[in-house]
GROMACS .gro file of C-alpha atoms in nm:
model
  372
    1UNK     CA    1  -2.268 -14.036  10.913
    2UNK     CA    2  -2.622 -14.015  10.993
    3UNK     CA    3  -2.724 -13.625  10.874
    4UNK     CA    4  -2.941 -13.528  11.144
    5UNK     CA    5  -2.687 -13.550  11.358
    6UNK     CA    6  -2.450 -13.352  11.148
    7UNK     CA    7  -2.309 -13.015  11.283
    8UNK     CA    8  -2.371 -12.700  11.096
    9UNK     CA    9  -2.040 -12.648  11.047
   10UNK     CA   10  -1.978 -13.027  10.864
   11UNK     CA   11  -2.324 -12.963  10.680
   12UNK     CA   12  -2.151 -12.610  10.572
   13UNK     CA   13  -1.822 -12.826  10.395
   14UNK     CA   14  -2.074 -13.044  10.268
   15UNK     CA   15  -2.244 -12.801  10.066
   16UNK     CA   16  -1.943 -12.683   9.950
   17UNK     CA   17  -1.836 -13.064   9.819
   18UNK     CA   18  -2.146 -13.045   9.649
   19UNK     CA   19  -2.164 -12.675   9.485
   20UNK     CA   20  -1.791 -12.637   9.427
   21UNK     CA   21  -1.752 -12.343   9.642
   22UNK     CA   22  -1.596 -12.162   9.857
   23UNK     CA   23  -1.739 -12.134  10.178
   24UNK     CA   24  -1.858 -11.706  10.310
   25UNK     CA   25  -1.700 -11.495  10.444
   26UNK     CA   26  -2.117 -11.368  10.604
   27UNK     CA   27  -2.245 -11.750  10.705
   28UNK     CA   28  -2.554 -11.835  10.677
   29UNK     CA   29  -2.683 -11.903  11.011
   30UNK     CA   30  -2.816 -12.265  11.010
   31UNK     CA   31  -3.025 -12.519  11.173
   32UNK     CA   32  -2.980 -12.852  11.322
   33UNK     CA   33  -3.326 -12.925  11.213
   34UNK     CA   34  -3.213 -12.873  10.817
   35UNK     CA   35  -3.113 -13.156  10.581
   36UNK     CA   36  -2.874 -13.143  10.323
   37UNK     CA   37  -3.204 -13.051  10.065
   38UNK     CA   38  -3.311 -12.714  10.247
   39UNK     CA   39  -2.947 -12.583  10.278
   40UNK     CA   40  -2.868 -12.609   9.900
   41UNK     CA   41  -3.272 -12.438   9.892
   42UNK     CA   42  -3.104 -12.131  10.099
   43UNK     CA   43  -2.800 -12.115   9.949
   44UNK     CA   44  -2.928 -12.087   9.643
   45UNK     CA   45  -3.149 -11.834   9.783
   46UNK     CA   46  -2.807 -11.659   9.914
   47UNK     CA   47  -2.666 -11.669   9.591
   48UNK     CA   48  -2.963 -11.527   9.394
   49UNK     CA   49  -2.945 -11.241   9.631
   50UNK     CA   50  -2.561 -11.191   9.611
   51UNK     CA   51  -2.599 -11.174   9.225
   52UNK     CA   52  -2.867 -10.937   9.191
   53UNK     CA   53  -2.678 -10.713   9.461
   54UNK     CA   54  -2.384 -10.720   9.256
   55UNK     CA   55  -2.568 -10.614   8.939
   56UNK     CA   56  -2.694 -10.348   9.104
   57UNK     CA   57  -2.333 -10.205   9.275
   58UNK     CA   58  -2.266 -10.267   8.824
   59UNK     CA   59  -2.544 -10.059   8.716
   60UNK     CA   60  -2.418  -9.763   9.034
   61UNK     CA   61  -2.060  -9.770   8.870
   62UNK     CA   62  -2.174  -9.760   8.529
   63UNK     CA   63  -2.343  -9.456   8.645
   64UNK     CA   64  -2.111  -9.338   8.761
   65UNK     CA   65  -1.897  -9.369   8.454
   66UNK     CA   66  -2.141  -9.280   8.238
   67UNK     CA   67  -2.212  -8.929   8.360
   68UNK     CA   68  -1.824  -8.841   8.481
   69UNK     CA   69  -1.824  -8.939   8.032
   70UNK     CA   70  -2.067  -8.685   7.971
   71UNK     CA   71  -1.940  -8.411   8.210
   72UNK     CA   72  -1.594  -8.455   8.071
   73UNK     CA   73  -1.755  -8.430   7.668
   74UNK     CA   74  -1.917  -8.175   7.824
   75UNK     CA   75  -1.602  -7.943   7.913
   76UNK     CA   76  -1.443  -8.082   7.557
   77UNK     CA   77  -1.779  -7.876   7.432
   78UNK     CA   78  -1.724  -7.572   7.596
   79UNK     CA   79  -1.371  -7.535   7.550
   80UNK     CA   80  -1.356  -7.584   7.204
   81UNK     CA   81  -1.645  -7.323   7.115
   82UNK     CA   82  -1.487  -7.070   7.321
   83UNK     CA   83  -1.153  -7.132   7.199
   84UNK     CA   84  -1.319  -7.076   6.866
   85UNK     CA   85  -1.503  -6.766   6.953
   86UNK     CA   86  -1.122  -6.639   7.064
   87UNK     CA   87  -0.932  -6.778   6.795
   88UNK     CA   88  -1.108  -6.753   6.415
   89UNK     CA   89  -1.248  -7.118   6.303
   90UNK     CA   90  -1.023  -7.354   6.221
   91UNK     CA   91  -0.932  -7.420   5.872
   92UNK     CA   92  -0.846  -7.798   5.800
   93UNK     CA   93  -0.677  -7.731   5.499
   94UNK     CA   94  -0.523  -7.480   5.368
   95UNK     CA   95  -0.695  -7.203   5.085
   96UNK     CA   96  -0.590  -7.052   4.859
   97UNK     CA   97  -0.852  -6.703   4.924
   98UNK     CA   98  -0.871  -6.376   4.694
   99UNK     CA   99  -0.868  -6.076   4.943
  100UNK     CA  100  -1.166  -5.918   4.891
  101UNK     CA  101  -1.114  -5.565   4.837
  102UNK     CA  102  -1.227  -5.294   4.552
  103UNK     CA  103  -0.929  -5.169   4.520
  104UNK     CA  104  -0.932  -5.304   4.151
  105UNK     CA  105  -1.145  -5.069   4.094
  106UNK     CA  106  -0.892  -4.739   4.195
  107UNK     CA  107  -0.626  -4.893   3.940
  108UNK     CA  108  -0.632  -4.673   3.636
  109UNK     CA  109  -0.504  -4.878   3.362
  110UNK     CA  110  -0.626  -5.241   3.333
  111UNK     CA  111  -0.321  -5.488   3.387
  112UNK     CA  112  -0.397  -5.753   3.057
  113UNK     CA  113  -0.373  -5.496   2.857
  114UNK     CA  114   0.015  -5.431   2.651
  115UNK     CA  115   0.182  -5.152   2.712
  116UNK     CA  116   0.429  -5.012   2.446
  117UNK     CA  117   0.856  -5.000   2.513
  118UNK     CA  118   0.914  -4.967   2.188
  119UNK     CA  119   1.251  -4.686   2.218
  120UNK     CA  120   1.260  -4.484   1.955
  121UNK     CA  121   1.639  -4.383   1.786
  122UNK     CA  122   1.675  -4.103   2.006
  123UNK     CA  123   1.924  -4.156   2.318
  124UNK     CA  124   1.980  -3.888   2.716
  125UNK     CA  125   2.234  -4.011   2.937
  126UNK     CA  126   2.289  -4.028   3.293
  127UNK     CA  127   2.503  -4.024   3.514
  128UNK     CA  128   2.589  -4.279   3.795
  129UNK     CA  129   2.812  -4.254   4.081
  130UNK     CA  130   2.892  -4.702   3.996
  131UNK     CA  131   2.951  -4.684   3.577
  132UNK     CA  132   2.927  -4.322   3.551
  133UNK     CA  133   2.808  -4.172   3.239
  134UNK     CA  134   2.482  -4.439   3.079
  135UNK     CA  135   2.368  -4.390   2.722
  136UNK     CA  136   1.946  -4.443   2.778
  137UNK     CA  137   1.699  -4.464   2.399
  138UNK     CA  138   1.420  -4.355   2.460
  139UNK     CA  139   1.101  -4.476   2.507
  140UNK     CA  140   0.813  -4.391   2.188
  141UNK     CA  141   0.533  -4.263   2.276
  142UNK     CA  142   0.587  -4.078   2.518
  143UNK     CA  143   0.599  -3.687   2.579
  144UNK     CA  144   1.005  -3.495   2.542
  145UNK     CA  145   1.102  -3.189   2.691
  146UNK     CA  146   1.089  -2.885   2.459
  147UNK     CA  147   1.184  -2.646   2.625
  148UNK     CA  148   1.388  -2.340   2.485
  149UNK     CA  149   1.735  -2.447   2.691
  150UNK     CA  150   1.733  -1.984   2.590
  151UNK     CA  151   1.437  -1.841   2.743
  152UNK     CA  152   1.534  -1.987   3.128
  153UNK     CA  153   1.660  -1.650   3.321
  154UNK     CA  154   1.890  -1.705   3.606
  155UNK     CA  155   1.804  -1.351   3.844
  156UNK     CA  156   2.151  -1.360   4.021
  157UNK     CA  157   2.086  -1.178   4.339
  158UNK     CA  158   1.786  -1.415   4.401
  159UNK     CA  159   1.869  -1.715   4.281
  160UNK     CA  160   1.478  -1.744   4.087
  161UNK     CA  161   1.451  -1.947   3.743
  162UNK     CA  162   1.175  -1.833   3.512
  163UNK     CA  163   1.032  -1.924   3.173
  164UNK     CA  164   0.911  -1.762   2.874
  165UNK     CA  165   0.947  -1.849   2.449
  166UNK     CA  166   0.627  -1.639   2.397
  167UNK     CA  167   0.402  -1.977   2.435
  168UNK     CA  168   0.438  -2.105   2.745
  169UNK     CA  169   0.614  -1.887   3.068
  170UNK     CA  170   0.659  -1.962   3.406
  171UNK     CA  171   0.562  -1.873   3.788
  172UNK     CA  172   0.760  -1.919   4.088
  173UNK     CA  173   0.570  -2.211   4.324
  174UNK     CA  174   0.810  -2.357   4.653
  175UNK     CA  175   0.711  -2.641   4.834
  176UNK     CA  176   0.661  -2.652   5.276
  177UNK     CA  177   0.708  -2.909   5.534
  178UNK     CA  178   0.681  -2.954   5.868
  179UNK     CA  179   1.101  -2.860   5.852
  180UNK     CA  180   1.034  -2.544   5.744
  181UNK     CA  181   0.871  -2.477   6.064
  182UNK     CA  182   0.633  -2.148   6.131
  183UNK     CA  183   0.559  -1.941   5.796
  184UNK     CA  184   0.462  -1.572   5.743
  185UNK     CA  185   0.188  -1.626   5.455
  186UNK     CA  186   0.101  -1.318   5.348
  187UNK     CA  187   0.460  -1.185   5.264
  188UNK     CA  188   0.586  -1.513   5.125
  189UNK     CA  189   0.255  -1.389   4.876
  190UNK     CA  190   0.448  -1.058   4.866
  191UNK     CA  191   0.769  -1.285   4.798
  192UNK     CA  192   0.576  -1.288   4.439
  193UNK     CA  193   0.525  -1.707   4.531
  194UNK     CA  194   0.240  -1.798   4.329
  195UNK     CA  195   0.157  -2.144   4.469
  196UNK     CA  196   0.264  -2.404   4.726
  197UNK     CA  197   0.269  -2.765   4.689
  198UNK     CA  198   0.265  -2.861   5.097
  199UNK     CA  199   0.315  -3.207   5.203
  200UNK     CA  200  -0.031  -3.336   5.407
  201UNK     CA  201   0.172  -3.678   5.524
  202UNK     CA  202   0.438  -3.929   5.488
  203UNK     CA  203   0.426  -4.299   5.543
  204UNK     CA  204   0.770  -4.415   5.805
  205UNK     CA  205   1.013  -4.553   5.549
  206UNK     CA  206   1.150  -4.833   5.818
  207UNK     CA  207   0.824  -4.873   6.049
  208UNK     CA  208   0.545  -4.828   5.848
  209UNK     CA  209   0.286  -4.611   6.025
  210UNK     CA  210   0.094  -4.333   5.835
  211UNK     CA  211   0.088  -3.913   5.941
  212UNK     CA  212   0.002  -3.602   5.914
  213UNK     CA  213   0.296  -3.409   5.896
  214UNK     CA  214   0.210  -3.174   6.254
  215UNK     CA  215   0.241  -2.859   5.931
  216UNK     CA  216  -0.051  -2.959   5.723
  217UNK     CA  217  -0.309  -2.813   5.870
  218UNK     CA  218  -0.151  -2.376   5.941
  219UNK     CA  219   0.039  -2.450   5.627
  220UNK     CA  220  -0.268  -2.501   5.391
  221UNK     CA  221  -0.519  -2.285   5.616
  222UNK     CA  222  -0.219  -2.002   5.599
  223UNK     CA  223  -0.099  -2.037   5.253
  224UNK     CA  224  -0.480  -2.028   5.066
  225UNK     CA  225  -0.627  -1.759   5.340
  226UNK     CA  226  -0.296  -1.573   5.161
  227UNK     CA  227  -0.400  -1.578   4.822
  228UNK     CA  228  -0.205  -1.871   4.717
  229UNK     CA  229  -0.264  -2.117   4.512
  230UNK     CA  230  -0.204  -2.441   4.650
  231UNK     CA  231  -0.105  -2.870   4.572
  232UNK     CA  232   0.013  -3.122   4.797
  233UNK     CA  233   0.246  -3.404   4.822
  234UNK     CA  234   0.207  -3.770   5.013
  235UNK     CA  235   0.611  -3.956   5.074
  236UNK     CA  236   0.518  -4.250   4.982
  237UNK     CA  237   0.653  -4.563   5.104
  238UNK     CA  238   0.377  -4.812   4.906
  239UNK     CA  239   0.458  -5.238   4.894
  240UNK     CA  240   0.105  -5.303   4.707
  241UNK     CA  241  -0.122  -5.122   4.574
  242UNK     CA  242  -0.346  -5.157   4.947
  243UNK     CA  243  -0.188  -4.989   5.098
  244UNK     CA  244  -0.145  -4.687   4.797
  245UNK     CA  245  -0.503  -4.684   4.823
  246UNK     CA  246  -0.455  -4.654   5.190
  247UNK     CA  247  -0.251  -4.361   5.201
  248UNK     CA  248  -0.531  -4.173   4.914
  249UNK     CA  249  -0.806  -4.268   5.131
  250UNK     CA  250  -0.559  -4.014   5.460
  251UNK     CA  251  -0.456  -3.776   5.221
  252UNK     CA  252  -0.817  -3.681   5.089
  253UNK     CA  253  -0.912  -3.713   5.454
  254UNK     CA  254  -0.708  -3.423   5.464
  255UNK     CA  255  -0.760  -3.206   5.196
  256UNK     CA  256  -1.176  -3.200   5.248
  257UNK     CA  257  -1.288  -2.935   5.231
  258UNK     CA  258  -1.010  -2.702   5.063
  259UNK     CA  259  -0.978  -2.647   4.745
  260UNK     CA  260  -0.654  -2.800   4.517
  261UNK     CA  261  -0.556  -2.582   4.229
  262UNK     CA  262  -0.246  -2.787   4.212
  263UNK     CA  263  -0.278  -3.160   4.200
  264UNK     CA  264  -0.213  -3.446   4.461
  265UNK     CA  265   0.140  -3.549   4.413
  266UNK     CA  266   0.320  -3.855   4.456
  267UNK     CA  267   0.674  -3.855   4.696
  268UNK     CA  268   0.836  -4.163   4.645
  269UNK     CA  269   1.220  -4.123   4.713
  270UNK     CA  270   1.516  -4.361   4.714
  271UNK     CA  271   1.597  -4.276   5.102
  272UNK     CA  272   1.979  -4.315   5.160
  273UNK     CA  273   1.917  -4.404   5.606
  274UNK     CA  274   2.241  -4.196   5.833
  275UNK     CA  275   2.176  -4.469   6.089
  276UNK     CA  276   2.210  -4.769   5.784
  277UNK     CA  277   1.828  -4.889   5.813
  278UNK     CA  278   1.681  -4.958   5.525
  279UNK     CA  279   1.428  -4.828   5.380
  280UNK     CA  280   1.073  -5.051   5.328
  281UNK     CA  281   1.030  -4.997   4.957
  282UNK     CA  282   1.417  -4.974   4.876
  283UNK     CA  283   1.426  -5.320   4.618
  284UNK     CA  284   1.009  -5.220   4.484
  285UNK     CA  285   1.002  -5.358   4.211
  286UNK     CA  286   0.916  -5.063   3.913
  287UNK     CA  287   0.652  -5.215   3.777
  288UNK     CA  288   0.462  -5.220   4.126
  289UNK     CA  289   0.552  -4.861   4.193
  290UNK     CA  290   0.440  -4.809   3.869
  291UNK     CA  291   0.069  -4.965   3.992
  292UNK     CA  292   0.112  -4.813   4.347
  293UNK     CA  293   0.125  -4.493   4.167
  294UNK     CA  294  -0.206  -4.570   3.980
  295UNK     CA  295  -0.407  -4.715   4.212
  296UNK     CA  296  -0.327  -4.346   4.461
  297UNK     CA  297  -0.396  -4.153   4.171
  298UNK     CA  298  -0.706  -4.354   3.985
  299UNK     CA  299  -0.838  -4.282   4.417
  300UNK     CA  300  -0.754  -3.951   4.455
  301UNK     CA  301  -0.980  -3.877   4.090
  302UNK     CA  302  -1.299  -4.012   4.196
  303UNK     CA  303  -1.305  -3.742   4.477
  304UNK     CA  304  -1.234  -3.500   4.152
  305UNK     CA  305  -0.833  -3.359   4.237
  306UNK     CA  306  -0.610  -3.512   3.980
  307UNK     CA  307  -0.301  -3.643   4.046
  308UNK     CA  308   0.108  -3.667   3.979
  309UNK     CA  309   0.459  -3.777   3.986
  310UNK     CA  310   0.713  -3.642   4.164
  311UNK     CA  311   0.997  -3.774   4.056
  312UNK     CA  312   1.430  -3.699   3.986
  313UNK     CA  313   1.573  -3.788   3.708
  314UNK     CA  314   1.692  -4.147   3.725
  315UNK     CA  315   1.343  -4.257   3.942
  316UNK     CA  316   1.167  -4.111   3.651
  317UNK     CA  317   1.363  -4.310   3.396
  318UNK     CA  318   1.445  -4.603   3.606
  319UNK     CA  319   1.164  -4.673   3.909
  320UNK     CA  320   0.849  -4.584   3.682
  321UNK     CA  321   0.769  -4.729   3.383
  322UNK     CA  322   0.645  -4.421   3.117
  323UNK     CA  323   0.481  -4.553   2.960
  324UNK     CA  324   0.202  -4.581   3.135
  325UNK     CA  325   0.238  -4.312   3.384
  326UNK     CA  326   0.268  -3.959   3.058
  327UNK     CA  327  -0.036  -3.903   3.079
  328UNK     CA  328  -0.025  -3.746   3.532
  329UNK     CA  329   0.158  -3.385   3.612
  330UNK     CA  330   0.572  -3.456   3.605
  331UNK     CA  331   0.686  -3.243   3.895
  332UNK     CA  332   1.059  -3.310   3.752
  333UNK     CA  333   1.370  -3.205   4.070
  334UNK     CA  334   1.707  -3.144   3.945
  335UNK     CA  335   1.893  -2.839   4.053
  336UNK     CA  336   2.071  -2.681   3.771
  337UNK     CA  337   1.972  -2.418   3.556
  338UNK     CA  338   1.773  -2.583   3.303
  339UNK     CA  339   1.581  -2.890   3.304
  340UNK     CA  340   1.790  -3.209   3.261
  341UNK     CA  341   1.550  -3.439   3.210
  342UNK     CA  342   1.416  -3.669   2.906
  343UNK     CA  343   1.108  -3.649   2.903
  344UNK     CA  344   0.845  -3.415   2.901
  345UNK     CA  345   0.718  -3.204   3.240
  346UNK     CA  346   0.526  -2.926   3.349
  347UNK     CA  347   0.643  -2.884   3.724
  348UNK     CA  348   1.014  -2.824   3.772
  349UNK     CA  349   1.144  -2.802   4.143
  350UNK     CA  350   1.534  -2.658   4.075
  351UNK     CA  351   1.670  -2.531   4.409
  352UNK     CA  352   1.652  -2.659   4.774
  353UNK     CA  353   1.834  -2.407   4.908
  354UNK     CA  354   1.655  -2.106   4.855
  355UNK     CA  355   1.533  -1.808   5.042
  356UNK     CA  356   1.165  -1.646   5.064
  357UNK     CA  357   1.077  -1.348   5.287
  358UNK     CA  358   0.823  -1.548   5.507
  359UNK     CA  359   1.020  -1.859   5.548
  360UNK     CA  360   1.373  -1.929   5.765
  361UNK     CA  361   1.537  -2.101   5.700
  362UNK     CA  362   1.609  -2.261   5.317
  363UNK     CA  363   1.282  -2.339   5.134
  364UNK     CA  364   1.282  -2.567   4.735
  365UNK     CA  365   1.151  -2.357   4.491
  366UNK     CA  366   0.997  -2.451   4.212
  367UNK     CA  367   0.877  -2.346   3.859
  368UNK     CA  368   0.512  -2.414   3.692
  369UNK     CA  369   0.465  -2.410   3.319
  370UNK     CA  370   0.207  -2.276   3.183
  371UNK     CA  371   0.061  -2.173   2.857
  372UNK     CA  372  -0.007  -1.786   2.722
   0.00000   0.00000   0.00000
């Protein structure tokens, strides 16, 4: 067939056979005068334009994808920074970290030192509800109770106890809290009370919160204005030396501005709750309890106060390491005609059902031993 007589469609098919490509949907207009060579050149030029257009399209798509990735990366960074700011730095592995605290400088005894737990040949007894009478061997180098039982006198009318052996005598005191209500301190002074130990605060034995006694400020103000010597006590339920330090700081804030004649007493007791709640320190280890007291004591001593322990016989013997606390004032609670603690004591709470003018209802009665 003569190439000059080919139609445009025939030329296109012929060119497709030569190039091995399909016919484009977008047709290129040819004239009857064009030769196959010219047609090839036109198709080559058209393909180059098409390739350039496709490359531009691919670049545009790639640019859009890069922009999306960049936006996502910025979003991840912003969210991460916000989360870290809110939650704190993410730690990739668990580390043992020593708690930064100044408690160590308040510990009165070097925990690496040895304590004298040697027993002497002396014995004493304790009474237990499950085991009955228990024989105990006494600790060596811990002060002993040397008060003469014959020198204690009980007033039959008032129930007040006094002591006088010619070298040591007793003075009368009470301890009070919000449970005694409003107190007429002038009447208390007239009744012969010479000192009062006032509860300044307590830690909840279930919640663990630290609280001020609601009548503390009125009581310490009224007692001091009436000319009665004062000390304070805090009902502790500290589980750690850090909590004991917190309790000491709390007491120091409360007594700031007052002159104390008696110690700040650390009052830890076994709590038996009628509702069945278990006290948070119910099973505290004796060494931990002793550490807690020593921390409490060391802290109050830094501010110039003295410290003491309030305890009954079982608490003193079973829950404290007396070889470590023998230098501190012992306020012993035992309801009898004479103090039954085998070890030394400086103050004795002998009744929880006393009556004193100026106080409605019962009040704890105490005596403190004073050398002539």
